[in-house]
CSV table of C-alpha atoms and ligand atoms in Angstrom, one decimal:
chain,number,residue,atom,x,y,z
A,638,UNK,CA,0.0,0.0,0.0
A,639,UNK,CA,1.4,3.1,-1.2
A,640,UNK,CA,0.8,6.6,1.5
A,641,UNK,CA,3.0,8.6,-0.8
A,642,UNK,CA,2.4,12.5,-0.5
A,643,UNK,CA,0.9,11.9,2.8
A,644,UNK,CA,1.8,13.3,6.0
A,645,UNK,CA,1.6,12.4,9.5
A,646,UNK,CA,2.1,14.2,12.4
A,647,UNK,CA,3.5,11.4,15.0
A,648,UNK,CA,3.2,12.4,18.7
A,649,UNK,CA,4.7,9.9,20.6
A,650,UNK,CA,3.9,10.0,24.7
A,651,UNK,CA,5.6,8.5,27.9
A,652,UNK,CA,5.4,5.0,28.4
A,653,UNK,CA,6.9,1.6,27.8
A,654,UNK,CA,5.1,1.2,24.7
A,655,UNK,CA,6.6,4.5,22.7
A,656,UNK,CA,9.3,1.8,21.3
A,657,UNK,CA,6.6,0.3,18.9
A,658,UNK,CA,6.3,3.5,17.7
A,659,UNK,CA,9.5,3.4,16.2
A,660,UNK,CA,8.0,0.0,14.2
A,661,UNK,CA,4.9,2.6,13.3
A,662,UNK,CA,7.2,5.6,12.1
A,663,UNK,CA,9.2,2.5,9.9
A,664,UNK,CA,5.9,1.0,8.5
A,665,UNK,CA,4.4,5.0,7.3
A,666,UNK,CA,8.1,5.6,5.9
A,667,UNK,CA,8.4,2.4,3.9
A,668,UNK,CA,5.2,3.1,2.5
A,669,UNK,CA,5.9,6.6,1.7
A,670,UNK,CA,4.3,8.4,4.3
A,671,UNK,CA,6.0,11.6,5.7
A,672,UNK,CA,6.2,11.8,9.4
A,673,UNK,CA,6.6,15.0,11.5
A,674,UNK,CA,7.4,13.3,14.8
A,675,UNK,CA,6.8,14.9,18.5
A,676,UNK,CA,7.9,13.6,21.7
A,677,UNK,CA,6.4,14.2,25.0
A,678,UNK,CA,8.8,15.0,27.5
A,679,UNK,CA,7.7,11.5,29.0
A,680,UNK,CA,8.2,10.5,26.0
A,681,UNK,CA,11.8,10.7,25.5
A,682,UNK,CA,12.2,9.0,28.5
A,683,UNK,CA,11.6,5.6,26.5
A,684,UNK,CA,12.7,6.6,23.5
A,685,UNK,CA,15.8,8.5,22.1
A,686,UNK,CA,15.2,12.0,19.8
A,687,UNK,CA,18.1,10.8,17.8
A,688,UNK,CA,16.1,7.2,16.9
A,689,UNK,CA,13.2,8.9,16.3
A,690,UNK,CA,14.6,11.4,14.2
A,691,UNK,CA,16.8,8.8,12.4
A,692,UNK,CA,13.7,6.6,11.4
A,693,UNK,CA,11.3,9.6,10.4
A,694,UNK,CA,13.9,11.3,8.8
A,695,UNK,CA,13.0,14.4,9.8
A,696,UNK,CA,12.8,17.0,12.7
A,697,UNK,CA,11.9,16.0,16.1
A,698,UNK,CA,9.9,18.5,17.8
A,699,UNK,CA,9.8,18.4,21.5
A,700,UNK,CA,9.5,22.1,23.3
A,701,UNK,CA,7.0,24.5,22.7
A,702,UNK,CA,9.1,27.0,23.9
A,703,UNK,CA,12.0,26.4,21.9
A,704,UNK,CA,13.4,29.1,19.5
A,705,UNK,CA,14.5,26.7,17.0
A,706,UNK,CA,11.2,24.7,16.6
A,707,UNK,CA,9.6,28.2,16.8
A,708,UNK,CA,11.9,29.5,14.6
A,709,UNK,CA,11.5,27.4,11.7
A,710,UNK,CA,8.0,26.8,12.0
A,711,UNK,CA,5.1,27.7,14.1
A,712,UNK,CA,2.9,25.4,16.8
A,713,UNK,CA,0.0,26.3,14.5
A,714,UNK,CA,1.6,25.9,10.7
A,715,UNK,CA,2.9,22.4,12.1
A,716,UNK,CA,-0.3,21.2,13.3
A,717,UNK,CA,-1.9,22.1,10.0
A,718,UNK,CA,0.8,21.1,7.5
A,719,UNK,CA,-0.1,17.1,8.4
A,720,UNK,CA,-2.5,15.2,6.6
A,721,UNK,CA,-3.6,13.5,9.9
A,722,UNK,CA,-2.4,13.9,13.7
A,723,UNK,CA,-1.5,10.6,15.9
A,724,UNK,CA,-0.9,10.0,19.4
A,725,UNK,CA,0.8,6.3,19.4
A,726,UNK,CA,1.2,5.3,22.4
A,727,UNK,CA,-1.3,7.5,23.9
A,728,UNK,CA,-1.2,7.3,28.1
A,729,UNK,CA,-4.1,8.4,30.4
A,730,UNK,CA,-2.4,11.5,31.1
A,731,UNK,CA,-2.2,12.8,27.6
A,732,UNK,CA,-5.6,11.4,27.2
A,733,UNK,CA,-7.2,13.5,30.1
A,734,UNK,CA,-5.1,17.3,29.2
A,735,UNK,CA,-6.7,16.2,25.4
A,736,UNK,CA,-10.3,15.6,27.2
A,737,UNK,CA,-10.0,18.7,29.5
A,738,UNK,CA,-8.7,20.7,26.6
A,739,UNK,CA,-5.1,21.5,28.0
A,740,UNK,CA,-2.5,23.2,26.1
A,741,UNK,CA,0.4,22.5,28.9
A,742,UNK,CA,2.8,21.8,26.1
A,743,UNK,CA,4.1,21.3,22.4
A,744,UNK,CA,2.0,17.8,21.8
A,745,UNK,CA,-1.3,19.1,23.3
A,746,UNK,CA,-1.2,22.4,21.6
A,747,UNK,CA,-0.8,21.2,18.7
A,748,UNK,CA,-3.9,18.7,19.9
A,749,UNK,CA,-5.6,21.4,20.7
A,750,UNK,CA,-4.9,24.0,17.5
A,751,UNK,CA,-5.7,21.2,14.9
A,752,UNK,CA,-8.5,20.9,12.4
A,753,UNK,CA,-7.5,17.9,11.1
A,754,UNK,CA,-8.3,13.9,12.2
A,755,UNK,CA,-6.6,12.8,15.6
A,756,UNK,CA,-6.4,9.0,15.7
A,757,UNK,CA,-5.6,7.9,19.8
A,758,UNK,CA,-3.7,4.5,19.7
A,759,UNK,CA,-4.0,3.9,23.7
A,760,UNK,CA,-1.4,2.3,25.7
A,761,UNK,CA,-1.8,1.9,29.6
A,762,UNK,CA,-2.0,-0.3,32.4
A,763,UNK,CA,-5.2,-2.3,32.6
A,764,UNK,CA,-6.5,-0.3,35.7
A,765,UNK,CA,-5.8,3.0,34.4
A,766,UNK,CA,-7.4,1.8,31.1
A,767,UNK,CA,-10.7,0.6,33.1
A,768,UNK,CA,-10.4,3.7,35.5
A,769,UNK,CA,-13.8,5.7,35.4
A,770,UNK,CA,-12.0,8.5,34.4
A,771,UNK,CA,-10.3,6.9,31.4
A,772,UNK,CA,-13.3,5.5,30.2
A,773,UNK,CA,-15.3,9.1,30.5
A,774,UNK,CA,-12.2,11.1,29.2
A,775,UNK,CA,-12.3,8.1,26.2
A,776,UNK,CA,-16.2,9.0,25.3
A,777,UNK,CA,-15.7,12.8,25.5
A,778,UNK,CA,-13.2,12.2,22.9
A,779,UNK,CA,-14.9,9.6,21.0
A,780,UNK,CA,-17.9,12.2,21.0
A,781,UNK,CA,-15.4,14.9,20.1
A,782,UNK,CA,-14.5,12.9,16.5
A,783,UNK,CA,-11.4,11.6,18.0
A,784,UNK,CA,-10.7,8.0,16.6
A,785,UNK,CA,-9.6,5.2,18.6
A,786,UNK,CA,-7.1,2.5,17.4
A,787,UNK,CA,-7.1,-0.5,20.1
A,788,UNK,CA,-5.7,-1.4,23.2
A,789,UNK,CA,-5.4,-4.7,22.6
A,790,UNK,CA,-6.0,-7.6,25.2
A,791,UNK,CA,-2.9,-9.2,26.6
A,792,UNK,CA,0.2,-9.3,29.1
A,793,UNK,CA,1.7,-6.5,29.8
A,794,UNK,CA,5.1,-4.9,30.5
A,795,UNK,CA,3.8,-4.6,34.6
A,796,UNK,CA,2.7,-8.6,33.9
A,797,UNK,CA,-0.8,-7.6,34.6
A,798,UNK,CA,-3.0,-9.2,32.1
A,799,UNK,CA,-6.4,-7.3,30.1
A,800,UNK,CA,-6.8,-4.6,27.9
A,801,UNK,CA,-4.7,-2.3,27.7
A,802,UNK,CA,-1.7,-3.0,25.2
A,803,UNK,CA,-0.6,-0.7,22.4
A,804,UNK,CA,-2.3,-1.8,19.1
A,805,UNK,CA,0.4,-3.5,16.9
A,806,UNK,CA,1.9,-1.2,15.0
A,807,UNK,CA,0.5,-2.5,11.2
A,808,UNK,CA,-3.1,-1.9,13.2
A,809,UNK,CA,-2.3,1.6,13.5
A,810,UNK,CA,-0.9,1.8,10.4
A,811,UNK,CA,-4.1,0.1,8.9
A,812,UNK,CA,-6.0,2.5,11.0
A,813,UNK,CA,-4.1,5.7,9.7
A,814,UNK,CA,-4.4,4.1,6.2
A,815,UNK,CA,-7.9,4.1,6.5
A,816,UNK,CA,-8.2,7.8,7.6
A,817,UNK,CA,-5.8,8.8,4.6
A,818,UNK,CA,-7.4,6.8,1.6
A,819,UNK,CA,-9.4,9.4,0.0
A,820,UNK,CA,-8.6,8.8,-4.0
A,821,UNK,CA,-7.5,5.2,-2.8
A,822,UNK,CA,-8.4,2.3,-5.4
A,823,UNK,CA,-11.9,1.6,-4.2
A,824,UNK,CA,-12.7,5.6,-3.7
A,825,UNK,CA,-16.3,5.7,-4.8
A,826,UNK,CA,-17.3,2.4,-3.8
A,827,UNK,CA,-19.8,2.0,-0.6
A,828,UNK,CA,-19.2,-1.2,0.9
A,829,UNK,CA,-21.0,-3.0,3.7
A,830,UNK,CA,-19.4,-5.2,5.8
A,831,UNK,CA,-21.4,-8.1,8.2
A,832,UNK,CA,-19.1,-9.2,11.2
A,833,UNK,CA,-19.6,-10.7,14.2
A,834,UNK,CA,-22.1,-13.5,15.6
A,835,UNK,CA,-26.0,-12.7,16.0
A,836,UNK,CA,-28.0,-13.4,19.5
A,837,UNK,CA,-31.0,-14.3,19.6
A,838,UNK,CA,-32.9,-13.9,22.9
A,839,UNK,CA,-34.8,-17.0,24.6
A,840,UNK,CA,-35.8,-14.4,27.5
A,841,UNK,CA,-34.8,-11.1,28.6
A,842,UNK,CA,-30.9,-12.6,30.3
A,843,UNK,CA,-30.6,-15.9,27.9
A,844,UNK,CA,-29.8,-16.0,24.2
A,845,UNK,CA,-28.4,-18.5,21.5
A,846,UNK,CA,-25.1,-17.4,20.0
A,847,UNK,CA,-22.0,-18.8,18.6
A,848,UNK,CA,-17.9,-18.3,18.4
A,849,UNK,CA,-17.6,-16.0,16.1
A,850,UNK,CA,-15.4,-13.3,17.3
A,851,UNK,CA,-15.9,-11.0,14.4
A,852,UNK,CA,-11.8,-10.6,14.4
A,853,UNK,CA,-12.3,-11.3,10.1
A,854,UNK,CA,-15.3,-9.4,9.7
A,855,UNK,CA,-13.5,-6.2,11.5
A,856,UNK,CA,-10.7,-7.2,9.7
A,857,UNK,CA,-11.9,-6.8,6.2
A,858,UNK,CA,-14.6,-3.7,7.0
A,859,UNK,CA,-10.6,-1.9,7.8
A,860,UNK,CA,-9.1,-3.2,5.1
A,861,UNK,CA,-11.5,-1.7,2.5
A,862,UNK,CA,-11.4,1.1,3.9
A,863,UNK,CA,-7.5,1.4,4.3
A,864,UNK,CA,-8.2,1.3,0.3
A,865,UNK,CA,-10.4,4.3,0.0
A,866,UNK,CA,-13.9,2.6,0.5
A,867,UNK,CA,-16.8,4.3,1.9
A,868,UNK,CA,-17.4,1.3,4.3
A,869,UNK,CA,-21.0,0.4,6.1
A,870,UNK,CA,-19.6,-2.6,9.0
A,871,UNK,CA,-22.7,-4.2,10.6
A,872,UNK,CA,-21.4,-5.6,13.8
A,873,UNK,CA,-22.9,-8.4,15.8
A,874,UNK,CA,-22.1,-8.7,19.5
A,875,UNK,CA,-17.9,-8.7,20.0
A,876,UNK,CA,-15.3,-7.6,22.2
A,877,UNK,CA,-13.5,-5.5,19.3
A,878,UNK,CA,-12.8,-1.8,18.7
A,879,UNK,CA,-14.9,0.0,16.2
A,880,UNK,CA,-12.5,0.4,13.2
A,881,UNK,CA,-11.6,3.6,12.8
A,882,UNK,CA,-12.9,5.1,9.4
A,883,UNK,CA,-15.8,2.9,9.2
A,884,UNK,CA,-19.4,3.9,10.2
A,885,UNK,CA,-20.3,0.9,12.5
A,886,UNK,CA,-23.6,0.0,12.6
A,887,UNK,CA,-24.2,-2.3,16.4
A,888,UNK,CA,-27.1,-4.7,16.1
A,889,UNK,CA,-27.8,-7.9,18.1
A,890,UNK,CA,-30.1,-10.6,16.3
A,891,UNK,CA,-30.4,-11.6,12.7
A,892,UNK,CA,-33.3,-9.5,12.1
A,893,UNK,CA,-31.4,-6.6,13.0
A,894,UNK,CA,-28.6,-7.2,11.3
A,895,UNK,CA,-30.7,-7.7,8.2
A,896,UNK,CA,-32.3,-4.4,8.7
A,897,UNK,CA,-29.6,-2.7,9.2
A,898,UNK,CA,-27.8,-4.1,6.1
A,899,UNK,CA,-30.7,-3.1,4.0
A,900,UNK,CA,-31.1,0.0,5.3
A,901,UNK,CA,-27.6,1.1,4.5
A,902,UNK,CA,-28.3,0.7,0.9
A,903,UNK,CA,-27.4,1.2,-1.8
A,904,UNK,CA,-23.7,-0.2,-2.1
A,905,UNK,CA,-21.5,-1.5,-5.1
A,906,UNK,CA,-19.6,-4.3,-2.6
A,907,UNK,CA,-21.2,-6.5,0.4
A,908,UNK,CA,-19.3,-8.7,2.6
A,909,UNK,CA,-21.2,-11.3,4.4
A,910,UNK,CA,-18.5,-12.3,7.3
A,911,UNK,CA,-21.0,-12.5,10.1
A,912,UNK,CA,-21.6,-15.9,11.6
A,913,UNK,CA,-25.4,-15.2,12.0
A,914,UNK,CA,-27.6,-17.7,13.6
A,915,UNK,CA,-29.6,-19.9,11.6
A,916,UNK,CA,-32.5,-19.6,13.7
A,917,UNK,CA,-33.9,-17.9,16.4
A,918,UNK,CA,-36.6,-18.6,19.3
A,919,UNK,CA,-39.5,-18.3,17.7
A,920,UNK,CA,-41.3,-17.2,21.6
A,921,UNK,CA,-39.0,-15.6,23.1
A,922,UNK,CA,-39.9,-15.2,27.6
A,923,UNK,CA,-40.8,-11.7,28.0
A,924,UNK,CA,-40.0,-12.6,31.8
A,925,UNK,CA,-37.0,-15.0,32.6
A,926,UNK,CA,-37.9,-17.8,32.3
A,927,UNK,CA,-37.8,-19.9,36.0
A,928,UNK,CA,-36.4,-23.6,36.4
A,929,UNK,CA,-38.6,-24.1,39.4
A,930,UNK,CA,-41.2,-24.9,36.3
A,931,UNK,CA,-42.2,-28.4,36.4
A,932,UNK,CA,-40.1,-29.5,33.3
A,933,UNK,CA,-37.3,-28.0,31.2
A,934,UNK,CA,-38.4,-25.7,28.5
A,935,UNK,CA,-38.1,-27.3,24.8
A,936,UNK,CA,-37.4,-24.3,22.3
A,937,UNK,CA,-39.3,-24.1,19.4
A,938,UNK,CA,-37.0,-22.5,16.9
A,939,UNK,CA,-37.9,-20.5,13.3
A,940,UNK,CA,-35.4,-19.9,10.4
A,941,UNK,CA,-34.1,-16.4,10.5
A,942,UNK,CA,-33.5,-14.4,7.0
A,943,UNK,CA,-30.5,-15.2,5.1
A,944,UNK,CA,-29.1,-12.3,4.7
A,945,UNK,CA,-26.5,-13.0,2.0
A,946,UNK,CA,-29.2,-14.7,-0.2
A,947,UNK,CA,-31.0,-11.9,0.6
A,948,UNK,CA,-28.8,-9.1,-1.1
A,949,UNK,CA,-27.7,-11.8,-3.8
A,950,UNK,CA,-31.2,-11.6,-5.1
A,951,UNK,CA,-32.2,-7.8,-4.1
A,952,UNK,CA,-32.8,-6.9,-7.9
A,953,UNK,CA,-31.9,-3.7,-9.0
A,954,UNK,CA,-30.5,-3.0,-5.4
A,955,UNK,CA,-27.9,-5.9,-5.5
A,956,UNK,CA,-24.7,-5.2,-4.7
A,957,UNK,CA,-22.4,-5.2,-7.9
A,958,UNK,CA,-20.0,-7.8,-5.7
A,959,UNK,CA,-21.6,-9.6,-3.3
A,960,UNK,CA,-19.3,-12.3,-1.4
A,961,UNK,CA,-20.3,-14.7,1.2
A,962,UNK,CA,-18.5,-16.7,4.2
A,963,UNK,CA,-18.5,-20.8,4.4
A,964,UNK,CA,-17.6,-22.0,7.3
A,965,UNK,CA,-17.1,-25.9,6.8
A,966,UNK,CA,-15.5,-28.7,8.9
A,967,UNK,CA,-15.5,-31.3,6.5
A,968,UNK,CA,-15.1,-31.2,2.6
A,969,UNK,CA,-14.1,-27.8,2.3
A,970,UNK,CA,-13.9,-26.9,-1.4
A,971,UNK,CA,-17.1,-28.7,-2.3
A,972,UNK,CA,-19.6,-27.4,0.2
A,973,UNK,CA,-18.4,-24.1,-0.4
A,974,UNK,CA,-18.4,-24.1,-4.4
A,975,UNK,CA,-22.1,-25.6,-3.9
A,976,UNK,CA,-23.2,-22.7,-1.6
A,977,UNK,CA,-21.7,-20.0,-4.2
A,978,UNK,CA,-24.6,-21.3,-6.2
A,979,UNK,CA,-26.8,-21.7,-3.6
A,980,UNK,CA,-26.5,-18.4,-2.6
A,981,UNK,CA,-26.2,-16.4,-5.8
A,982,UNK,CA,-23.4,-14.9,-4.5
A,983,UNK,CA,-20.2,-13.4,-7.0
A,984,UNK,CA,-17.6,-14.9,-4.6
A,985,UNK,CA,-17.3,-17.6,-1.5
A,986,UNK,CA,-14.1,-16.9,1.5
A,987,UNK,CA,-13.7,-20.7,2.8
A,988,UNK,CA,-12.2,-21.7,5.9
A,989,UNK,CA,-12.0,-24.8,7.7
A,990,UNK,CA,-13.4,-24.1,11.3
A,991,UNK,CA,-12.4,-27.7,13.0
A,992,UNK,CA,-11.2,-26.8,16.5
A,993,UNK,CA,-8.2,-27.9,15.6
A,994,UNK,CA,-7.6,-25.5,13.3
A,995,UNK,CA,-8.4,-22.7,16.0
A,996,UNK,CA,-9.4,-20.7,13.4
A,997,UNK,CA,-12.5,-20.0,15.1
A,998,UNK,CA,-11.8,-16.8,17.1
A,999,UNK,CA,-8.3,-17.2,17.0
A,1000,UNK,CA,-6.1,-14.7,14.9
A,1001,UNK,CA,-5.2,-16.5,11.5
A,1002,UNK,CA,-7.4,-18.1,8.9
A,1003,UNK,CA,-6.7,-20.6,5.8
A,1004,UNK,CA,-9.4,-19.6,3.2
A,1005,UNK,CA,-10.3,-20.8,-0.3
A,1006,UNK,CA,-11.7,-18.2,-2.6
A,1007,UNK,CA,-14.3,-19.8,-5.1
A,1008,UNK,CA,-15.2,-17.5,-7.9
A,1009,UNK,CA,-16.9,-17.8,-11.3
A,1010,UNK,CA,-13.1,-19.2,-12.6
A,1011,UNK,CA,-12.3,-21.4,-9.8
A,1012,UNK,CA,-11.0,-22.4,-6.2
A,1013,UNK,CA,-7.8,-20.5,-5.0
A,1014,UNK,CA,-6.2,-21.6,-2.0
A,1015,UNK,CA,-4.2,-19.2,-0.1
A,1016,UNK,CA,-1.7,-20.0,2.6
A,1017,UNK,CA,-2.4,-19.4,5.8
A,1018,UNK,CA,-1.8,-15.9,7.6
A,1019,UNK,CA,-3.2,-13.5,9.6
A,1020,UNK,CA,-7.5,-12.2,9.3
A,1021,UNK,CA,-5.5,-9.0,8.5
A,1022,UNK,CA,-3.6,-10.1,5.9
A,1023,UNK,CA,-6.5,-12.2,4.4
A,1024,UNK,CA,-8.7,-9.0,5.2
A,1025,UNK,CA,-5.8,-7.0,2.9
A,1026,UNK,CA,-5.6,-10.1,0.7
A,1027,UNK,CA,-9.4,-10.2,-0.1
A,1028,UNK,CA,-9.7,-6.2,0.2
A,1029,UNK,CA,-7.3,-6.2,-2.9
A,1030,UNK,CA,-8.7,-9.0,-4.9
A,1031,UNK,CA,-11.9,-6.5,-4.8
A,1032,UNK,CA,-9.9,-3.5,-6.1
A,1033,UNK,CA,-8.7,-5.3,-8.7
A,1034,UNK,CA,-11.7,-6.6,-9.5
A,1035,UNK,CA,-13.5,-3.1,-9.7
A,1036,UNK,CA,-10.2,-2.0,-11.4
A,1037,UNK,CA,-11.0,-4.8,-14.2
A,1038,UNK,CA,-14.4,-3.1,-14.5
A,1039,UNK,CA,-16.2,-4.9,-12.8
B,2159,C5P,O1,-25.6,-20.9,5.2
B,2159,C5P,P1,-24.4,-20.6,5.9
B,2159,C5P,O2,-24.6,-20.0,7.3
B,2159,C5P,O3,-23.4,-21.6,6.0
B,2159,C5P,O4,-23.7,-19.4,5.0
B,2159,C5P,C1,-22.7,-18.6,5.4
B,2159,C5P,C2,-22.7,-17.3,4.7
B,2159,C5P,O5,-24.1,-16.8,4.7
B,2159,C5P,C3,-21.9,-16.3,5.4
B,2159,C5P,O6,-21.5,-15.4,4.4
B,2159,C5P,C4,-22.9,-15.6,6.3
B,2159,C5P,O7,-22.6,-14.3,6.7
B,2159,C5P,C5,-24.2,-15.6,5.5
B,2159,C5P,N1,-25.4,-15.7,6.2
B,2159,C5P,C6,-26.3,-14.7,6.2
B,2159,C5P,N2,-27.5,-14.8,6.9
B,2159,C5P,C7,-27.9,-15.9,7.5
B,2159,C5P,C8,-27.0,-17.0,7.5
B,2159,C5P,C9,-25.8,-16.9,6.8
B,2159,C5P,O8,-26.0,-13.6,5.7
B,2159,C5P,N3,-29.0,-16.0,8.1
């Protein structure tokens, strides 16, 4: 992916993360992004002006008060000359003078005297992260237009484990690709994205789900967007971060989802990714339901809509690519290439979802892509890189005039 002629302006805060950033500034360079990069005070505790500098190949701003920065260019003129602004990692503290508005030095005046997009990649100890105050300094932003890239789940440099962790740094860069891609290859093209499972109550605390974790779904709604799309992602229940530069769409059960989707029509691409349940409860409890009854309830079930059928065969509305998910544990390539045409849907993303594969919820996949010409098989990798895998397949596809 190419960022060339686009500029960032990096602002790299205090904390044990701020060496992934160097990873980040790496990942913009090699794709031709320019990067203005700032360090907090904190910041340059962690990591060294000099390897910042040496990576972005450029200044490193780090005093407001400084003559030189001043001199050769203003707090102002630099937070207007970028493209987009970042704060990777982005600690509690910086997160709370951006909330309250501070301007207590160079990073959060510039903050503050942008009018461009400010994408947050938080990094902080689980407690601070789940702190009351974090989480309402994190909405005020959020409400503010601030995008949000991660934290991600996982052990941390204090060996605490739960959210928290600095996104990776290709998930920012995905993230800051995403902002950036106006004119990108699919510019013009409205997709809508399914993701996630569905729920479907059987009284007000019970429901019937599955293990989707809507990691691919998220995935691909990113990557499409990371290439310019105008993206719709219709999100089942998951423990994921909205992506950023994607209007996201939260729904619970099948019949929402399937409003949803049709109400965000028209679009040129859908992407069916969402594990939605096949049926649902056809009376759901209005109370919950109490096991001092006399015998266990038996659930009457009713088919829910197929949504992906549904767009395949929406007439004049039908997406111009419509693509579908099979999820198989057993003959793979066949029950896939017979729900293509079961579906009336342009392409089918296979994947084995044996639990030995642990491809269910877990962070790599193995697909096949059946299309009118065939069955690839791809090697496995990452849902990102099958998400940027697929996401480019569609491009081109557009590009062949489609
Ligand atoms: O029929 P099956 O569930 O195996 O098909 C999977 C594909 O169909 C996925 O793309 C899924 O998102 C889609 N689907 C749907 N609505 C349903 C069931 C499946 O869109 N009710």
């Amino acid at each position: 992916m190419t960022l060339a002629g686009k500029r960032v302006l990096l602002i790299i805060a205090g904390g044990i993360a701020a060496y992934k950033a160097l990873e980040l500034i790496r990942l913009l360079r090699g794709a031709g992004c320019a990067v203005t990069p700032v360090l907090t005070r904190a910041g340059a505790e962690f990591v060294t002006p000099l390897a910042v500098q040496t990576l972005a190949e450029n200044t490193v701003y780090q005093n407001l008060f400084s003559l030189t920065d001043e001199a050769e260019i203003g707090h102002i003129q630099l937070s207007r000359a970028a493209d987009l602004v970042v704060v990777a990692p982005a600690t509690a503290h910086i997160l709370a003078r951006m909330a309250a508005g501070l301007a207590d030095d160079l990073a959060t005046t510039l903050l503050l005297a942008t009018d461009k997009n400010v994408l947050v990649a938080p990094a902080m100890n689980v407690r601070m992260w789940q702190h009351p105050a974090t989480v309402a300094n994190l909405a005020a932003l959020a409400a503010r237009g601030v995008h949000i890239v991660g934290p991600d789940e996982g052990e941390m440099a204090c060996h605490e484990f739960g959210p928290g962790r600095l996104a990776e740094p290709h998930a920012i860069f995905d993230a800051i690709a995403a902002l950036l891609a106006h004119g990108g290859p699919l510019a013009g093209q409205h997709a809508i994205v399914t993701s996630g499972p569905t729920q479907e109550p059987i009284d007000p605390v019970r429901y019937i789900a599955n293990r989707s974790s809507g990691r691919q779904g998220h995935a691909i709604a990113a990557a499409l967007a990371a290439l310019g799309a105008r993206v719709t992602l219709v999100a089942g229940p998951v423990a994921l971060a909205d992506p950023p530069g994607v209007t996201v769409c939260h729904v619970e059960t099948a019949r929402e989802m399937r409003d949803a989707v049709f109400a965000a029509l028209p679009a040129t691409i859908a992407v069916c990714a969402a594990a939605v349940a096949d049926w649902r409860v056809t009376h759901a409890a209005q109370e919950k339901m109490k096991k001092t009854a006399a015998a266990p309830p038996i659930l009457e079930l009713t088919a829910n809509p197929d949504i992906l059928a549904e767009l395949a065969a929406a007439g004049p509305a039908r997406p111009r690519l419509v693509v579908g998910f099979a999820a198989e544990t057993e003959h793979l390539a066949a029950h896939a290439t017979a729900k293509r045409a079961r579906k009336g849907c342009d392409w089918i993303v296979a994947n084995d979802v044996s639990p030995a594969t642990g491809i269910m919820g877990g962070a790599e996949n193995a697909v096949l892509l059946i299309t009118a010409a065939g069955t690839e098989t791809w090697p496995r990798m990452t849902k990102d890189a099958v998400a940027r895998k697929l996401a480019a397949r569609i491009a081109t596809h557009f590009a062949e005039g489609a």
